Short mmCIF file of C-alpha atoms in Angstrom, two decimals:
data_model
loop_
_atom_site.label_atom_id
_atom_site.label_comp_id
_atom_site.label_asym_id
_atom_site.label_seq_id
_atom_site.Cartn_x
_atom_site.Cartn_y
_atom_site.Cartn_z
CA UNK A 1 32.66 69.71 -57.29
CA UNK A 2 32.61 66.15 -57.97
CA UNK A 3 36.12 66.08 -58.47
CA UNK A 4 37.10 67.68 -55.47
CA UNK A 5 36.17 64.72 -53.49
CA UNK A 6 37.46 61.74 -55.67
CA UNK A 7 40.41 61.12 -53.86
CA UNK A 8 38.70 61.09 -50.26
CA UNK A 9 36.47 58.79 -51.53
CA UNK A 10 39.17 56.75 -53.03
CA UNK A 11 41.46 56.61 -49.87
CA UNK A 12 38.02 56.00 -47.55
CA UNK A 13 37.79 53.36 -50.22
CA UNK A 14 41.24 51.82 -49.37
CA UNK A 15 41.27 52.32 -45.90
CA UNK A 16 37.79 50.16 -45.06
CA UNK A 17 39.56 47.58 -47.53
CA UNK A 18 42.24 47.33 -44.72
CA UNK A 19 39.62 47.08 -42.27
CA UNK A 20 38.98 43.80 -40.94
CA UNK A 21 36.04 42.19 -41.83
CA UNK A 22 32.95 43.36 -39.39
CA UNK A 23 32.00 40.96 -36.43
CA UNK A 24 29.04 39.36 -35.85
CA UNK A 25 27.15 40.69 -32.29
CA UNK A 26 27.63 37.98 -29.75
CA UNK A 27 25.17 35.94 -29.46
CA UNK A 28 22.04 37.22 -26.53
CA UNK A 29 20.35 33.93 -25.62
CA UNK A 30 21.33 30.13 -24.91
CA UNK A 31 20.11 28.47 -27.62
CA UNK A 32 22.60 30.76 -30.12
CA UNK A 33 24.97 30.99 -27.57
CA UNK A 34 25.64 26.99 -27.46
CA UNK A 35 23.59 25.97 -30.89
CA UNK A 36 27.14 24.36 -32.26
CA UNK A 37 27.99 22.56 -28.71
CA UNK A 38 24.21 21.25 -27.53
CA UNK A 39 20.39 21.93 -27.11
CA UNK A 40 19.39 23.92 -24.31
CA UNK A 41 16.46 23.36 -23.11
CA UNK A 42 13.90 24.06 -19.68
CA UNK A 43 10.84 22.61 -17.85
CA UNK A 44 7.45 24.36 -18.77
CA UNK A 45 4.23 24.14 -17.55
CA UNK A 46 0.66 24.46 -18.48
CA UNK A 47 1.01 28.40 -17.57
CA UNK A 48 3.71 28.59 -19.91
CA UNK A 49 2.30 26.58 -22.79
CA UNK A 50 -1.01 28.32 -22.60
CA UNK A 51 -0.11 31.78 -22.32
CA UNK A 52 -1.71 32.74 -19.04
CA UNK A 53 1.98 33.03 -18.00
CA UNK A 54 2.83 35.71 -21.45
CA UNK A 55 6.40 36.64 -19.56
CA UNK A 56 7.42 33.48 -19.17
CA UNK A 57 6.15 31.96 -22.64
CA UNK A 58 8.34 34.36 -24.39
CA UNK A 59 11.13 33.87 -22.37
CA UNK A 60 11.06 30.06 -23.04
CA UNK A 61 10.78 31.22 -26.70
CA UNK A 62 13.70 33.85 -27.04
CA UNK A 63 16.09 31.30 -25.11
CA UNK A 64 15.58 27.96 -25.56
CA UNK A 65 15.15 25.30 -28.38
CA UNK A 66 13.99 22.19 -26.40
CA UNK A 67 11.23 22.18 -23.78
CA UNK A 68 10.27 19.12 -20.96
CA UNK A 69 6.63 18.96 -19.68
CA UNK A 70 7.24 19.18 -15.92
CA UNK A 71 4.41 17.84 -14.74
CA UNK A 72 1.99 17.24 -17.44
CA UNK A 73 2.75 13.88 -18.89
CA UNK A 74 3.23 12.28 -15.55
CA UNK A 75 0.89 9.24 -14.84
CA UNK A 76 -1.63 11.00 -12.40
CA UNK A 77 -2.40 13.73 -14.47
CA UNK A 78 -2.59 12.03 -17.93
CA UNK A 79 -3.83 8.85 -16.82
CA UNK A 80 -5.42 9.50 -13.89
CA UNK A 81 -8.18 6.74 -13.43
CA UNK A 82 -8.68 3.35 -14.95
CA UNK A 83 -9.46 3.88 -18.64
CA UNK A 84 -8.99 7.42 -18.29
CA UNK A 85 -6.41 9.42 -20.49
CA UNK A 86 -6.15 12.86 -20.45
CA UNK A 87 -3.78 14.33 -23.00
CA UNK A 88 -5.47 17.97 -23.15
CA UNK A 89 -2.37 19.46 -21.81
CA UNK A 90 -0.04 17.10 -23.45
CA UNK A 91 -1.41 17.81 -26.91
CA UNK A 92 -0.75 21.92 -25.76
CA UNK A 93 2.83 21.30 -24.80
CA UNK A 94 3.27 19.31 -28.32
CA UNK A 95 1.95 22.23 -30.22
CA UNK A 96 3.66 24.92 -28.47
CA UNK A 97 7.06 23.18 -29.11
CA UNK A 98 6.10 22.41 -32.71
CA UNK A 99 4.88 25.93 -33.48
CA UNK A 100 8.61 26.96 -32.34
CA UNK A 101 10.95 24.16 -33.65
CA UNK A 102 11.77 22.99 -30.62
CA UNK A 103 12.79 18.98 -29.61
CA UNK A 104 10.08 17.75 -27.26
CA UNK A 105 11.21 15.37 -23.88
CA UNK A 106 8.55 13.17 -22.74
CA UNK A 107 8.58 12.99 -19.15
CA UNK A 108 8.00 10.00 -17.47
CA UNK A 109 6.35 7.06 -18.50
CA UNK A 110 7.31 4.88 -14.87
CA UNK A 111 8.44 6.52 -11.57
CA UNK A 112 7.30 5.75 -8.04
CA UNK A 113 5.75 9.28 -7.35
CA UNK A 114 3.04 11.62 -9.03
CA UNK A 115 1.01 7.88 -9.82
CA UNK A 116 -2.12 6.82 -8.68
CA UNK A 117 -2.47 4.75 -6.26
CA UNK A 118 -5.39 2.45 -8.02
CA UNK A 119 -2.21 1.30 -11.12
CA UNK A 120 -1.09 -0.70 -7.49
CA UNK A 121 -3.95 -2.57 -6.78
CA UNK A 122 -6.75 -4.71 -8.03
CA UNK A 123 -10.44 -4.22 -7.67
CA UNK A 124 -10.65 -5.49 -3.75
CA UNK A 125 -7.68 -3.20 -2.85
CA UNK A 126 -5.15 -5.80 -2.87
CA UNK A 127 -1.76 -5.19 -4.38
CA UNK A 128 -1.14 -6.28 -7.82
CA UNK A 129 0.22 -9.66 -8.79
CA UNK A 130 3.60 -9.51 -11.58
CA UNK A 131 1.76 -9.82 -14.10
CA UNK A 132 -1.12 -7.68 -13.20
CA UNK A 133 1.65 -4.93 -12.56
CA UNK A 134 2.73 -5.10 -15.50
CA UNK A 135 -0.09 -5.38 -17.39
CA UNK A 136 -0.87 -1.75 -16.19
CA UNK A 137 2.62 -0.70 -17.27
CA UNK A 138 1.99 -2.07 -20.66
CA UNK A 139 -1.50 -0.66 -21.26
CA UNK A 140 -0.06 3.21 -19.98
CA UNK A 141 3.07 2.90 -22.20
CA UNK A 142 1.31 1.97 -24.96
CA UNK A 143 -1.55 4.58 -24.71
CA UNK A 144 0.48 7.71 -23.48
CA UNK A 145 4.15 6.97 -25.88
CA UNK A 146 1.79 5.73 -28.51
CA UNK A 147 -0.62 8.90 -28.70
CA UNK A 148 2.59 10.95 -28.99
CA UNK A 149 4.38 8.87 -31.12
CA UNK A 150 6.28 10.95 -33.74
CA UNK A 151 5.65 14.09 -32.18
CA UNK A 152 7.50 14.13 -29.33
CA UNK A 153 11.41 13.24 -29.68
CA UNK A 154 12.44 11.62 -26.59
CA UNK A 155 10.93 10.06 -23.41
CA UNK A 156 12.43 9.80 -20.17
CA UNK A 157 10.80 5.95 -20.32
CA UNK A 158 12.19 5.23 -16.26
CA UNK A 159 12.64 7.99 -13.89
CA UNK A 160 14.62 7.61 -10.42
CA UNK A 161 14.52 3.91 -10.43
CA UNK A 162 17.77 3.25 -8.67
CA UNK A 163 18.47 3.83 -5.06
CA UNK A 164 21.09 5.37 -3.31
CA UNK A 165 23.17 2.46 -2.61
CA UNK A 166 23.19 1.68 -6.48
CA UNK A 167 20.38 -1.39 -6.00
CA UNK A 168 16.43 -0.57 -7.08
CA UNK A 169 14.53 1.58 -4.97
CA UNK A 170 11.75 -0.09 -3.26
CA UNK A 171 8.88 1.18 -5.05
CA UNK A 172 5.53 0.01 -5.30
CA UNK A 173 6.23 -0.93 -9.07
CA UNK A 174 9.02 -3.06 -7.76
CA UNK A 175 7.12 -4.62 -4.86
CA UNK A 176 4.40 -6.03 -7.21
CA UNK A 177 6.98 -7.09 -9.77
CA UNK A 178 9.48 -8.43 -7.75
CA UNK A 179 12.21 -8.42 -10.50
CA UNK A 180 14.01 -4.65 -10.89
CA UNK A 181 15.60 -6.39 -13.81
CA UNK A 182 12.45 -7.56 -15.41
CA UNK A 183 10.51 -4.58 -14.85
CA UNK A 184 13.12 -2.06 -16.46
CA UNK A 185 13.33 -4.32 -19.62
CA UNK A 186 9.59 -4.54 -19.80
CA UNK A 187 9.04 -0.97 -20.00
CA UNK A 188 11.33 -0.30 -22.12
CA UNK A 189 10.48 -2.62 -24.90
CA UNK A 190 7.10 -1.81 -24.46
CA UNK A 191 8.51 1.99 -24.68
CA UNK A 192 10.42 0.26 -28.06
CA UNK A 193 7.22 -0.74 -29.94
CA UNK A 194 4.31 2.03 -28.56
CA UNK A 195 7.27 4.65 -30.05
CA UNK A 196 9.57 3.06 -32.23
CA UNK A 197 11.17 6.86 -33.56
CA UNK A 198 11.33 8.33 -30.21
CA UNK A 199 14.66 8.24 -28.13
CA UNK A 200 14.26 6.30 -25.11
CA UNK A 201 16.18 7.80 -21.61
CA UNK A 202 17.04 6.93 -18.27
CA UNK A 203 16.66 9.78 -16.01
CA UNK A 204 18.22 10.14 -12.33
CA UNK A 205 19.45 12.13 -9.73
CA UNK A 206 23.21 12.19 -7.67
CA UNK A 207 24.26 10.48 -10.60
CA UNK A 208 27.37 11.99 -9.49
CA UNK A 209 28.15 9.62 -6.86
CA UNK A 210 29.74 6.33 -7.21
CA UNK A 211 27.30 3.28 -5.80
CA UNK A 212 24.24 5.12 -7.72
CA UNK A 213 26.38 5.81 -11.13
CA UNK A 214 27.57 2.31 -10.62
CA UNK A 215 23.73 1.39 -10.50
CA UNK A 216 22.85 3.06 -13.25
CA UNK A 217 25.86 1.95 -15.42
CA UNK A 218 24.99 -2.12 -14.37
CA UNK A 219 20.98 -1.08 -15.34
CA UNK A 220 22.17 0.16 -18.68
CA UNK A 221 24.41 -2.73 -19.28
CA UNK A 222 21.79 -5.02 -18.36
CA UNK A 223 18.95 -3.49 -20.90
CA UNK A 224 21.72 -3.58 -24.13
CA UNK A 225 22.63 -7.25 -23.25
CA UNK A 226 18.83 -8.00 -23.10
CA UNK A 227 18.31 -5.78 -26.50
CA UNK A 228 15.98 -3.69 -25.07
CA UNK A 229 17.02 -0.20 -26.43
CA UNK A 230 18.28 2.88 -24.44
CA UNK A 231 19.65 5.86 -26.06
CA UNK A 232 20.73 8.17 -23.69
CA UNK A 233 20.87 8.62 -19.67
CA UNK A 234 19.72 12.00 -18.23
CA UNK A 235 22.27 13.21 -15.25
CA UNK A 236 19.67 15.49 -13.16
CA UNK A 237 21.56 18.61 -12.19
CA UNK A 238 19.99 19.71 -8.83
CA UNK A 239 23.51 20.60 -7.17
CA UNK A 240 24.61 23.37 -4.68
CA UNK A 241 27.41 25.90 -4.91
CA UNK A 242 30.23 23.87 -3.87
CA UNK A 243 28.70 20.12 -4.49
CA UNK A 244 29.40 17.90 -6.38
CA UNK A 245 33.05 18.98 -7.72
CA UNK A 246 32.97 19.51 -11.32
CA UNK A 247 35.83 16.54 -11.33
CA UNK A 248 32.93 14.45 -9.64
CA UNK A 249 30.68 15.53 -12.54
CA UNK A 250 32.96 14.71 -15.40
CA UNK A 251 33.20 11.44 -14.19
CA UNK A 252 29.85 10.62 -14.15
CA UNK A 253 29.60 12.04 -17.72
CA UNK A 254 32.44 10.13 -19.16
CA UNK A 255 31.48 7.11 -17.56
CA UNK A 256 27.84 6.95 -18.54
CA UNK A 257 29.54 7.96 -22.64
CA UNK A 258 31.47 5.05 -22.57
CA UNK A 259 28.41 2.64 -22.38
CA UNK A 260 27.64 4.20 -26.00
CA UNK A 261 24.59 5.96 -25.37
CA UNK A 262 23.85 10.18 -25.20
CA UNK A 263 24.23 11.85 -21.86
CA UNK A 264 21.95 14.76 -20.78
CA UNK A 265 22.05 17.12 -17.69
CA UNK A 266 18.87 17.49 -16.83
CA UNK A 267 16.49 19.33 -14.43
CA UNK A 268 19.55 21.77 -14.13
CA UNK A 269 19.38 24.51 -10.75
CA UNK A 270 21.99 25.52 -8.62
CA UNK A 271 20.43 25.26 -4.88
CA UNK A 272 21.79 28.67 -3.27
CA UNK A 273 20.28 27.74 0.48
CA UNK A 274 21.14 26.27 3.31
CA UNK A 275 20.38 22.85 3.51
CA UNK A 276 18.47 20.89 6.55
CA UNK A 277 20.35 17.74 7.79
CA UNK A 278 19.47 14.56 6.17
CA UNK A 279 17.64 16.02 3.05
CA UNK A 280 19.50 14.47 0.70
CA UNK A 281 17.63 12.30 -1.68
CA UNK A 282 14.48 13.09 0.27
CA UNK A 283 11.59 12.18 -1.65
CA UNK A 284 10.68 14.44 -3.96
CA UNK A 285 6.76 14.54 -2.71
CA UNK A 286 8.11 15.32 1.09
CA UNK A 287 8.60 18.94 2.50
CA UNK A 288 9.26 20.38 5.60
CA UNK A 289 7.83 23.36 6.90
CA UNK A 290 9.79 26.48 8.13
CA UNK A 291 9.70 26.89 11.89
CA UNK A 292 7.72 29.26 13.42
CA UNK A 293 10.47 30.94 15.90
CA UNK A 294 12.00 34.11 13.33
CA UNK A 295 15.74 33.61 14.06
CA UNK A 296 15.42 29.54 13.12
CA UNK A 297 13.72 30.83 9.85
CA UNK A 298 15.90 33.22 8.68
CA UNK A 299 18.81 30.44 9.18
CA UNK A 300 16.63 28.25 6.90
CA UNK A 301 15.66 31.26 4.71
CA UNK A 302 17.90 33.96 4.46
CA UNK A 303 17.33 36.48 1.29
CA UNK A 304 13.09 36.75 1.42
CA UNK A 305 14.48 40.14 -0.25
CA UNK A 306 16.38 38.80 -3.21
CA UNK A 307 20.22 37.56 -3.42
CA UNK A 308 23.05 39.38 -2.53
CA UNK A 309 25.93 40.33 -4.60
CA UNK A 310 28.19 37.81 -3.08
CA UNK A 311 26.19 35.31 -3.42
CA UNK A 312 25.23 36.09 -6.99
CA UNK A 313 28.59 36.20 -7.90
CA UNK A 314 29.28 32.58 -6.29
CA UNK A 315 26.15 31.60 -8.45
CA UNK A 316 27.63 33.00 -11.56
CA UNK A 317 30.82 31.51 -10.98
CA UNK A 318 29.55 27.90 -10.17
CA UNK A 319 27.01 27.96 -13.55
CA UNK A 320 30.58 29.67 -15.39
CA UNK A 321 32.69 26.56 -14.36
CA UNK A 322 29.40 23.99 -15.14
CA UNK A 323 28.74 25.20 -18.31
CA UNK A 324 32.57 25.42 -19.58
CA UNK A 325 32.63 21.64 -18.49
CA UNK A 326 29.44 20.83 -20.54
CA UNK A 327 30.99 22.78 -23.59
CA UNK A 328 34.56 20.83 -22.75
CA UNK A 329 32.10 16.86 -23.28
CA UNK A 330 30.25 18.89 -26.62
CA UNK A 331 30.89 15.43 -28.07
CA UNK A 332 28.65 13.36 -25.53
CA UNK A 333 26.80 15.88 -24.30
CA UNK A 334 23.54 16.19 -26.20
CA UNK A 335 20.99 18.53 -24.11
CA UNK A 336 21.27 21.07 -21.13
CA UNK A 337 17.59 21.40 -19.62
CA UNK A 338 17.05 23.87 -16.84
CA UNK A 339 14.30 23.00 -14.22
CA UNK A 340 12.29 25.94 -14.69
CA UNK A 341 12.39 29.28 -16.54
CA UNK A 342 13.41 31.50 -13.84
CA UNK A 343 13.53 32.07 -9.65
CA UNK A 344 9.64 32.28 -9.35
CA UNK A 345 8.86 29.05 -10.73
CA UNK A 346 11.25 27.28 -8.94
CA UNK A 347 10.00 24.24 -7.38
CA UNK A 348 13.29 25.03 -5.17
CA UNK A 349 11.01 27.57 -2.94
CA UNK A 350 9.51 24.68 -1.64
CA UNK A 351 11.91 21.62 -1.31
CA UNK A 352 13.27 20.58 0.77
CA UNK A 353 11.65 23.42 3.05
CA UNK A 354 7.80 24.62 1.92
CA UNK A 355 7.80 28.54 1.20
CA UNK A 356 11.37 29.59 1.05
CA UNK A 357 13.00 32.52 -1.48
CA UNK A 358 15.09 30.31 -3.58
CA UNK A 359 17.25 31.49 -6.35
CA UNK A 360 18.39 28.38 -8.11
CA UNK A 361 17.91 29.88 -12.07
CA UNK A 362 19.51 31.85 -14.46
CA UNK A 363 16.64 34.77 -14.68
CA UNK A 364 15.03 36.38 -11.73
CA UNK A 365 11.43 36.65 -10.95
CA UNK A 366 10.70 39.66 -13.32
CA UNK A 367 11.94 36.74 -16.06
CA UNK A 368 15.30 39.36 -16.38
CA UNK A 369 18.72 37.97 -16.71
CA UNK A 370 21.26 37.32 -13.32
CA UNK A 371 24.58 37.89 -13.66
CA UNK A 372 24.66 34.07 -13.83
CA UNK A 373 23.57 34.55 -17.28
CA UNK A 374 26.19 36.56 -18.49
CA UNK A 375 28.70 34.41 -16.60
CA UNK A 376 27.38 31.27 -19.23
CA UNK A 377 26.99 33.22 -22.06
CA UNK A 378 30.47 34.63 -21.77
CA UNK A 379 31.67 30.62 -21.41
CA UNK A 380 30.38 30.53 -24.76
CA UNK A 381 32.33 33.87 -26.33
CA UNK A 382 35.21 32.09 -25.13
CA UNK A 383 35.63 29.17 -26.49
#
């Protein structure tokens, strides 16, 4: 019997040695999808880090391999009165990206929102001289970037420091100060020696258009000539459907390259609603409220139901085009960070407008993949 079969094993034999070797599956999540080209990473809170929010947590963990505390690390919640540190939650978020190999962002060490009001003023209520300023600045640098010295990788040391027109915004940090110039270089040599290991960004928003990338370009110029040390600038990506053109985008990217330092898109989601007149760079601690008369809300906040097919497809296409220009500038590009695991946690529901049903992500609120998804991961299978 034996015999019988020799030669059908012999010409199976031959024919799966003409076979072509067997494929690897395509890759199922970001971080495989795009681990030759760039990290991909996503902002997580406490609920996340903790595991109150198990959905979410896992999601982070199946798709990503670089996490940004969203809110954690941000001056009023670590260091929220004189003296006072708080790094409770910070010390979670360092474990929880530890425990899964994952490159840890910092985020922020100076920006003009989410800080106390007493790191303005002195004891009678008065604002701050310079130097009182920033003696404060020194003192929170070196106790927040110096407690997570060599466990977290990278800080975003100055957040949204430049204006619209490409000149510093008027914040109280500059007001005391008085010098944009001197304050940037301050904190970022103080950033140098609390954290001397730990890349040091420059993170900003419509970094797309030309007076603020010109802004940030003479800012980044003027912190290498002093020899204060910036490694990378962080281009936030909180665009719409049609704006800014990718060619407007590329720009930006190639431009901030040139100055020799790593470029970022950060706080990544596509804004799918209609937005109110003169919202644009509205301060990110303002909202407006939806109007009480139904037919003016629905124009604000169409979909309470979820997105329709059209419109997922125009999301899928807009992340498809992003994400084949981010794998085009692999080179420069060094990190993708979403803002936000999926729909739910979006703080798109409520800005510009408090309490909307935005859909700005690339996983609904059940946590399960949009077709947005499979539009970047199929970016990936083809190049």
């Amino acid at each position: 019997m034996t015999l019988r079969f020799r030669p059908t094993l012999l010409a199976l034999a031959v024919g799966m040695a003409a076979l072509p070797a067997f494929a690897a599956p395509p890759p199922t999540t970001l971080k495989e999808a795009f681990r030759d080209d760039f990290l991909v990473g996503v902002a997580v809170n406490d609920a996340i880090v903790s595991g109150r929010d198990a959905r979410s947590q896992q999601l982070v963990i199946e798709q990503f391999n670089s996490i940004t505390a969203e809110n954690e690390l941000k001056p009023e919640n670590v260091h929220p009165r004189p003296g006072a540190y708080d790094f409770s939650k910070g010390d979670a978020f360092v474990a929880f990206g530890q425990a899964h190999g994952m490159f840890l962002v910092g985020h922020n060490l100076l920006w003009h929102i989410q800080t106390p009001a007493w790191m303005f003023t002195d004891a009678q209520g008065r604002p701050n001289s310079a130097e009182a300023q920033l003696a404060v600045l020194h003192d929170h640098i070196q106790h927040v970037a110096g407690h997570f010295a060599g466990r977290v990788q990278a800080w975003d040391v100055a957040n949204e420091v430049i204006d619209e027109d490409g000149s510093y915004r008027q914040s109280p940090w500059l007001k005391n100060v008085g010098d944009g110039d001197r304050l940037l270089r301050e904190a970022y040599r103080y950033a140098a020696q609390a954290a001397p290991g730990t890349e040091l960004y420059y993170n900003d928003f419509n970094t797309e258009k030309p007076a603020k990338r010109a802004g940030i370009v003479r800012l980044v110029k003027m912190l290498q000539a002093s020899g204060a040390r910036v490694d990378g600038v962080g281009m936030q990506g909180h665009w719409g459907l049609e704006s800014p053109s990718i060619a407007e985008i590329e720009t930006s990217i190639d431009t901030f390259a040139a100055l020799g330092v790593k470029v970022m898109i950060t706080e990544l989601d596509i804004d799918v609603l209609p937005q109110p007149p003169r919202t644009d760079g509205m301060p990110a601690d303002q909202r407006l409220e939806l109007p009480a008369d139904p037919a003016a809300r629905r124009q604000l906040d169409p979909w309470p139901d979820g997105l329709p097919a059209d419109m997922q497809a125009r999301l899928a296409k807009r992340y498809a085009d992003l994400f084949a220009l981010f794998q085009r500038k692999r080179d420069v590009i060094a990190r993708v960070t979403f803002w936000n695991a999926h729909d739910g946690d979006s703080w798109k529901n409520d800005y510009p407008v408090r309490g909307r049903h935005n859909y700005p992500l690339l996983f609904d609120r059940e946590r399960r993949p949009k077709p947005a998804f499979e539009a970047v991961l199929g970016v990936a299978k083809d190049n």
